[in-house]
Short mmCIF file of C-alpha atoms in Angstrom, two decimals:
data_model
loop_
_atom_site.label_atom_id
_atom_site.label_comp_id
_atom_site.label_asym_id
_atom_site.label_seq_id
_atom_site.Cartn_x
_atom_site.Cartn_y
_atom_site.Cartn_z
CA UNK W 1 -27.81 2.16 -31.20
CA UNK W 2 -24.41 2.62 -32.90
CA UNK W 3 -22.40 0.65 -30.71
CA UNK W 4 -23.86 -2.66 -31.47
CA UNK W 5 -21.28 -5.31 -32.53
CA UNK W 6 -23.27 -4.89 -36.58
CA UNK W 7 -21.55 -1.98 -37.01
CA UNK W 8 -18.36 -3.61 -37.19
CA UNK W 9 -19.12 -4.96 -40.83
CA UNK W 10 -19.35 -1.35 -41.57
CA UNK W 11 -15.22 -0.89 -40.83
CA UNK W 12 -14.29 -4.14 -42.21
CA UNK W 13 -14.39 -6.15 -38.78
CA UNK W 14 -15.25 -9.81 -38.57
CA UNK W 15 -17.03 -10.58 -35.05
CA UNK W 16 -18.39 -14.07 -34.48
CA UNK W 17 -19.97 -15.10 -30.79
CA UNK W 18 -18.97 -18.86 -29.83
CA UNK W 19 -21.25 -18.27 -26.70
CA UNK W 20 -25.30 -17.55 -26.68
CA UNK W 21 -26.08 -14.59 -25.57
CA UNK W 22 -29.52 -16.18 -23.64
CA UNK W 23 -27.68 -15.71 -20.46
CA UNK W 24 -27.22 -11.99 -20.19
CA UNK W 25 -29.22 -8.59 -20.77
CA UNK W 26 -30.19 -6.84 -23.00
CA UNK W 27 -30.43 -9.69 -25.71
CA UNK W 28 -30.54 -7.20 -28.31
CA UNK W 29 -27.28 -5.77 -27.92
CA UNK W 30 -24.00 -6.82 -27.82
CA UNK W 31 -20.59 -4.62 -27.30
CA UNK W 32 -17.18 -5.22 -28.78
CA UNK W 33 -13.76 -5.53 -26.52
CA UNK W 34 -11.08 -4.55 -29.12
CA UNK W 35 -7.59 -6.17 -28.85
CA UNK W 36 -5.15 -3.60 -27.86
CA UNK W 37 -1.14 -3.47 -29.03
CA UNK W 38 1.06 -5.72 -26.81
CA UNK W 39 3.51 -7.62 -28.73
CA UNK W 40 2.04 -6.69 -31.94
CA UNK W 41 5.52 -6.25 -34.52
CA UNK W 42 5.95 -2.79 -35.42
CA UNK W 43 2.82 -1.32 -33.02
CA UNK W 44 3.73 0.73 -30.24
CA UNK W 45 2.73 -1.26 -26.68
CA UNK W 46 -0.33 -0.07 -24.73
CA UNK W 47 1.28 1.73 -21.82
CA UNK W 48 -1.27 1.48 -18.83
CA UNK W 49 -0.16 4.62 -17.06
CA UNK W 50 -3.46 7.09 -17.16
CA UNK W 51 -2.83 8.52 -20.66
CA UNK W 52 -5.45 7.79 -22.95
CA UNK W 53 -3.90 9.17 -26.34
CA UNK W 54 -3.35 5.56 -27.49
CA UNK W 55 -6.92 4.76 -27.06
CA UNK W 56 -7.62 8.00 -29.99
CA UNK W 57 -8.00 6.06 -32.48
CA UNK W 58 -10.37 3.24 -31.10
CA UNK W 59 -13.58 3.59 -33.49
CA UNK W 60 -16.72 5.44 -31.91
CA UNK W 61 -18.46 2.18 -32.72
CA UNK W 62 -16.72 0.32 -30.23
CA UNK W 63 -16.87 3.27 -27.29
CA UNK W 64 -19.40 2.89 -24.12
CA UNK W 65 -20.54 6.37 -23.22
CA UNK W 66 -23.16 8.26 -21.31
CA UNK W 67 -25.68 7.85 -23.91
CA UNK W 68 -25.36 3.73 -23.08
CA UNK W 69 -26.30 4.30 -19.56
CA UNK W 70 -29.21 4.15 -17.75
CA UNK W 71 -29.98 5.61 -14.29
CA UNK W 72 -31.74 3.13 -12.15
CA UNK W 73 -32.14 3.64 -8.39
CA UNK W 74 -32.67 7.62 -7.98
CA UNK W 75 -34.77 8.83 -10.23
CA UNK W 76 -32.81 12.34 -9.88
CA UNK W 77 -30.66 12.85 -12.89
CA UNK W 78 -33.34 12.43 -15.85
CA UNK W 79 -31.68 11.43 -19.14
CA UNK W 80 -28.52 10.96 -19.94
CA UNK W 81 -26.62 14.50 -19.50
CA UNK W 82 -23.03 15.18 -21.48
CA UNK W 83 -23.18 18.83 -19.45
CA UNK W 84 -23.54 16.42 -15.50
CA UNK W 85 -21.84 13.49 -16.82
CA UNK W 86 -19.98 12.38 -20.02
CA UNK W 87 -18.09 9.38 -20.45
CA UNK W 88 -15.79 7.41 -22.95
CA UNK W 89 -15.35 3.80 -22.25
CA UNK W 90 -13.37 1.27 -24.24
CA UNK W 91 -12.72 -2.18 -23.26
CA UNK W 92 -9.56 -3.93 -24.45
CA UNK W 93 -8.02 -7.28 -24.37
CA UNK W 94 -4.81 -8.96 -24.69
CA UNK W 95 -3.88 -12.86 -26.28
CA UNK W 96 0.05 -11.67 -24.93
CA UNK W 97 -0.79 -10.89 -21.07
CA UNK W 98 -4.05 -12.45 -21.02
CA UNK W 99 -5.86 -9.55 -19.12
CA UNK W 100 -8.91 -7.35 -19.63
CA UNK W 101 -8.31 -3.72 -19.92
CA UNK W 102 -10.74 -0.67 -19.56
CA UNK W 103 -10.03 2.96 -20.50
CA UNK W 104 -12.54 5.44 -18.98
CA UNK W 105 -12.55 9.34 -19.81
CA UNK W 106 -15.19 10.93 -17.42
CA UNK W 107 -16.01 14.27 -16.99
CA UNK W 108 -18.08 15.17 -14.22
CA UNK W 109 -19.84 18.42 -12.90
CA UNK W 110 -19.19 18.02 -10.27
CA UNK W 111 -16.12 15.66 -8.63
CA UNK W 112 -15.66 14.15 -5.37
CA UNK W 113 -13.96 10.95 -6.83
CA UNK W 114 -10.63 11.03 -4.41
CA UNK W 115 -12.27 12.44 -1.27
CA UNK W 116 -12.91 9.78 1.76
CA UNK W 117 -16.59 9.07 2.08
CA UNK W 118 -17.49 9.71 -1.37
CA UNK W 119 -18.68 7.70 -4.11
CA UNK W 120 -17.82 8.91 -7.97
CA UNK W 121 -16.49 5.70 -9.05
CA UNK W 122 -16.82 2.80 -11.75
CA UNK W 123 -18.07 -0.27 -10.98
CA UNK W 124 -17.08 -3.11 -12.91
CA UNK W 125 -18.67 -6.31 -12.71
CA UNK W 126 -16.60 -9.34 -15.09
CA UNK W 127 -18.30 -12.93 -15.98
CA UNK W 128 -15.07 -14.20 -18.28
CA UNK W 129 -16.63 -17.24 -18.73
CA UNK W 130 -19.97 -15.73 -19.75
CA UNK W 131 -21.70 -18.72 -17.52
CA UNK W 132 -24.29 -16.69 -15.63
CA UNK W 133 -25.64 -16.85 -12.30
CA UNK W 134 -25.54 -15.84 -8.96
CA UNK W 135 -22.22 -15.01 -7.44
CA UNK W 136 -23.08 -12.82 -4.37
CA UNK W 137 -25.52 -13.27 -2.05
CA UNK W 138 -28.43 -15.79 -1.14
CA UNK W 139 -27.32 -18.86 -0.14
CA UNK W 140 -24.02 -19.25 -1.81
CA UNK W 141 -21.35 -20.50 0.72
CA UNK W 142 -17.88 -18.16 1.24
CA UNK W 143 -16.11 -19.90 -1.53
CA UNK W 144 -18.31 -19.18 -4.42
CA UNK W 145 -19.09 -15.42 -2.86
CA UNK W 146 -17.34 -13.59 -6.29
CA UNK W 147 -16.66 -17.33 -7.61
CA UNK W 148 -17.52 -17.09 -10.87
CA UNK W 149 -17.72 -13.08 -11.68
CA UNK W 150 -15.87 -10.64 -10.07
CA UNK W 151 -17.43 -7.27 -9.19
CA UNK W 152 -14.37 -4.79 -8.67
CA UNK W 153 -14.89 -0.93 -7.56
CA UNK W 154 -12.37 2.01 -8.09
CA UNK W 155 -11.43 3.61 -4.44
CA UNK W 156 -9.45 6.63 -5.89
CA UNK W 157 -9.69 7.79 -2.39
CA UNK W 158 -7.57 5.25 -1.26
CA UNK W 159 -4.02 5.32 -3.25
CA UNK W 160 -2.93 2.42 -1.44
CA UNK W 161 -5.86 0.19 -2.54
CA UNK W 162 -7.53 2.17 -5.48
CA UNK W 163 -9.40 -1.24 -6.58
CA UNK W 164 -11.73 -3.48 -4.20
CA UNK W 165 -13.56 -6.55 -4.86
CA UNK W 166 -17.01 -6.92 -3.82
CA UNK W 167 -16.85 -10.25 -2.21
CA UNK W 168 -13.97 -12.53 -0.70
CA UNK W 169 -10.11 -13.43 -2.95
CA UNK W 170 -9.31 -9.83 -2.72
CA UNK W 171 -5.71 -11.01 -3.50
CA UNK W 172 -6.93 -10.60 -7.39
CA UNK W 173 -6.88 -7.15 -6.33
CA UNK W 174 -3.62 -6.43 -6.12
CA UNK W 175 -0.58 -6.29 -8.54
CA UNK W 176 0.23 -7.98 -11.22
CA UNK W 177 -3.23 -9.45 -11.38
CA UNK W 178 -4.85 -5.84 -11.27
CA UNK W 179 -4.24 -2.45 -11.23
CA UNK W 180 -4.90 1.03 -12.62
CA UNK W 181 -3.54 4.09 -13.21
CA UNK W 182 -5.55 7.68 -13.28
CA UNK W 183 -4.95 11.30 -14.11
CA UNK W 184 -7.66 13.97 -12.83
CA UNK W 185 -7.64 17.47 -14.68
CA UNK W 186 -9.89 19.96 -12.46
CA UNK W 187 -10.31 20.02 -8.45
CA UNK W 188 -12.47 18.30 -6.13
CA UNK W 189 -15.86 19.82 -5.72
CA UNK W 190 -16.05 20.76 -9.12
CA UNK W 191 -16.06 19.84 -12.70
CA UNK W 192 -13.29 18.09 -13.60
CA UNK W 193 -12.10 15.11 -16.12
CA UNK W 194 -10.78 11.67 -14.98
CA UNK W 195 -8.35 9.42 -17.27
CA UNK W 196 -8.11 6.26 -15.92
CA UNK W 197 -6.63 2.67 -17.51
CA UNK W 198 -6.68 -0.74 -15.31
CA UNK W 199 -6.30 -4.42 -16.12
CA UNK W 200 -8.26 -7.42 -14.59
CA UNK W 201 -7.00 -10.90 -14.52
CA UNK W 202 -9.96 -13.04 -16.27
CA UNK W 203 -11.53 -16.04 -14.15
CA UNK W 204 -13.34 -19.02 -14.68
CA UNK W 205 -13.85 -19.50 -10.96
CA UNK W 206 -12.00 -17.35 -7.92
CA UNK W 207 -12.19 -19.45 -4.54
CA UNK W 208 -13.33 -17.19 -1.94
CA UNK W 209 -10.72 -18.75 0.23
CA UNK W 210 -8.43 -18.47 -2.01
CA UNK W 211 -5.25 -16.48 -1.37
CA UNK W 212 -2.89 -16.16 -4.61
CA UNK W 213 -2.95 -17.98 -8.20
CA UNK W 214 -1.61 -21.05 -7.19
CA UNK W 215 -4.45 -21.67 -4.53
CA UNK W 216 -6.72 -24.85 -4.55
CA UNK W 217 -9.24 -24.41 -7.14
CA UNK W 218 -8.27 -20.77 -8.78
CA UNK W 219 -9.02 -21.63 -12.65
CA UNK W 220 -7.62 -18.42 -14.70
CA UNK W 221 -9.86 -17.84 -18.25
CA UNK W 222 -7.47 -18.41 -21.19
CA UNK W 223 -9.13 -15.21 -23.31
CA UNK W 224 -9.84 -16.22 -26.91
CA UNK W 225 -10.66 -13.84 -30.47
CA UNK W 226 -14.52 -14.47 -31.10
CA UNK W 227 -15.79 -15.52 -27.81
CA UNK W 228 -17.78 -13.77 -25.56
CA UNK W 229 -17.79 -12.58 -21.79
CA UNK W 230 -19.91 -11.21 -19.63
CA UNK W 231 -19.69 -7.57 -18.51
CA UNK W 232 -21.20 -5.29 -16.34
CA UNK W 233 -20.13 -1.06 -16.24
CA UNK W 234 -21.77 1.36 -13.53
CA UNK W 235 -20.97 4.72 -12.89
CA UNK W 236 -21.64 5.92 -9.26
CA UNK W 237 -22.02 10.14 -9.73
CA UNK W 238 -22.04 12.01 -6.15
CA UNK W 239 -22.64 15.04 -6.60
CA UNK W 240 -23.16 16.25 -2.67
CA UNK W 241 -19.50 14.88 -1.41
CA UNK W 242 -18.71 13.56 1.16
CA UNK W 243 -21.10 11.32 3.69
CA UNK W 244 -24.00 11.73 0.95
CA UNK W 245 -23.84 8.14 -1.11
CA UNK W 246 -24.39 8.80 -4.52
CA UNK W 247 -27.25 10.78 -7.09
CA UNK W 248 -26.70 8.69 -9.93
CA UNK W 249 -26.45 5.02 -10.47
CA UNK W 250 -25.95 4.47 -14.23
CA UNK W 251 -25.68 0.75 -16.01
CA UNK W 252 -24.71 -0.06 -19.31
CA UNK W 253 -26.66 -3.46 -18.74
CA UNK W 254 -29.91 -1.13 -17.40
CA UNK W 255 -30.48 -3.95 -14.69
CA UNK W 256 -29.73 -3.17 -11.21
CA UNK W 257 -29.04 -7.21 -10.47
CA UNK W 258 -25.45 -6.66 -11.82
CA UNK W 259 -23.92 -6.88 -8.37
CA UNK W 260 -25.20 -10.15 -7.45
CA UNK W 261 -26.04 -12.61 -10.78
CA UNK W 262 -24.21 -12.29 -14.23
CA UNK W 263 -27.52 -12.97 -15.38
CA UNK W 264 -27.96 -8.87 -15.53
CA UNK W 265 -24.75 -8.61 -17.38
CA UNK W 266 -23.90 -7.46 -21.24
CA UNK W 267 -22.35 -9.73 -24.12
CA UNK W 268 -18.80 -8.21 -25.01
CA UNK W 269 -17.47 -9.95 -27.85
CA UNK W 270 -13.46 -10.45 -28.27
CA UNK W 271 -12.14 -8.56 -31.61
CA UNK W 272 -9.31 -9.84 -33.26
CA UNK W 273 -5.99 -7.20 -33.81
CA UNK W 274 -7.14 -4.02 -36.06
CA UNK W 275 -3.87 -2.02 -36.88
CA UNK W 276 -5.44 0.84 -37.69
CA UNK W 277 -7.06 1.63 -34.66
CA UNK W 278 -4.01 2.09 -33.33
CA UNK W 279 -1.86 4.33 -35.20
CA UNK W 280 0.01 7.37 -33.68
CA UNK W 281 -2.57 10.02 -35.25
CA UNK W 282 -6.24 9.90 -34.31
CA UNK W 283 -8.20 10.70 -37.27
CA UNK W 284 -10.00 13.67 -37.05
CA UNK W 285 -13.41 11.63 -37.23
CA UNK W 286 -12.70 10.22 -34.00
CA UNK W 287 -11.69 13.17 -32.35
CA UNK W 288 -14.18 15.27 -33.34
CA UNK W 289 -16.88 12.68 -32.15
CA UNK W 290 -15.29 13.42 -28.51
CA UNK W 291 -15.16 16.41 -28.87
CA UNK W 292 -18.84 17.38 -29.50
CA UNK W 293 -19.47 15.34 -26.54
CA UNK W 294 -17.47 17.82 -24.28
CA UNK W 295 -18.83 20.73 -26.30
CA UNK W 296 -21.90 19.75 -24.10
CA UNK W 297 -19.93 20.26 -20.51
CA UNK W 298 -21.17 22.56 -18.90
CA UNK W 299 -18.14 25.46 -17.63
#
């Protein structure tokens, strides 16, 4: 698999885990979350607003796509499919704001994503202080329901709350601890491409009492180069709209526990700053690696 964290040696990038990676699945396989430009001297600032074209540049080797998912509750889509579903994920990080950043290109057959009733939608699951274990569920008491990792849906069919947490301290929800911003190029009920960028605040533990950052208890991660966290991606795919639930339940983790113990989650390992990832041209490498993945869409 290309997009373990080895092939960073091959572009000159020095990754080293300060956490075991015991805790989370699969054990072979570890993913990279590249620092993106935000106070960096002479390096234009990522600007979270839905345009990716600062994200061009981002190596291959550090990309989530379709090919890293795996379909695990319907049985109905077969193998991974550029021509149903094709996706380019990146996650980022920041030492300057402190927050976790993800960059999703999707294309989808067929798109339902801001109709009511209707699930096309990433699910993101976050464990920033890679400690494992339950978090929803079972006998855990209200407080540590989404305690100590966060499992946050996209609800682009509801602009006024486009993210939700799975659980209770849905105040982490809201702006400036989260937040995203989306483009869609196409029209419901067919194929079309999403753009989307949004930013998580990074927890050790989130009271589920809790009501703002200054609450009893609410200990914010302090993200640091070389560590690792704990990270969960699924992409929901309906493809029958509205009232249907969803044909396709892909993981990047291949364990459908993800919404209930960071035990099921995947090692992402903090980069340090790499200029060159971010410079205004993409290099025609990069592009063209996208771009044979859309050469598979089907019209």
């Amino acid at each position: 698999m290309k997009r373990i964290i080895a092939a960073a040696a091959v572009l000159g990038l020095v990754v080293a885990t300060t956490s075991p990676s015991a805790a989370h699945v699969p054990q072979d396989k570890n993913f990279a979350v590249v620092q993106v430009p935000i106070g960096v001297t002479g390096v234009q600032n990522l600007n979270v607003d839905g345009n990716l074209s600062e994200w061009d540049n981002v190596p291959s080797a550090f990309w989530v796509t379709h090919d890293d998912l795996t379909e695990v509750i319907t049985g109905t889509q077969g193998d991974p499919d550029a021509g149903n579903l094709a996706e380019r994920i990146i996650v980022g990080w920041s030492p300057d704001t402190n927050k976790l950043y993800i960059m999703e290109e999707r294309f989808d057959d067929l798109w339902y994503g801001t109709e009511d009733g209707t699930n096309d939608k990433m699910e993101l699951v976050i464990d920033a202080d890679h400690s494992g274990g339950q978090f929803y569920g079972g006998d855990l008491d209200e407080r540590a329901f989404s305690g100590h990792a966060q499992d946050y849906h996209q609800s682009l069919n509801q602009p006024d709350a486009p993210l939700w947490l799975w659980g209770n301290g849905t105040w982490c929800t809201s702006e400036p601890y989260s937040g995203i911003r989306w483009n869609i190029d196409g029209e419901s009920g067919g194929a079309a491409t999403l753009s989307q960028e949004s930013w998580f605040t990074p927890f050790d533990f989130l009271p589920g009492d809790s009501t703002g950052p200054d609450s009893d208890d609410v200990d914010i991660r302090t993200l640091t180069e070389g560590e690792s966290i704990g990270l969960g991606i699924v992409i929901q795919d309906d493809d029958n709209g509205p009232g249907d639930g969803y044909n396709g339940y892909w993981i990047h983790t291949g364990d459908v526990n993800v919404y209930m113990t960071a035990d099921a989650l995947v090692d992402h390992v903090l980069l340090g700053f790499d200029e060159g990832s971010w410079v205004a041209d993409a290099t025609s490498v990069e592009s063209d690696s996208w771009a044979n993945i859309k050469a598979g869409f089907s019209n």
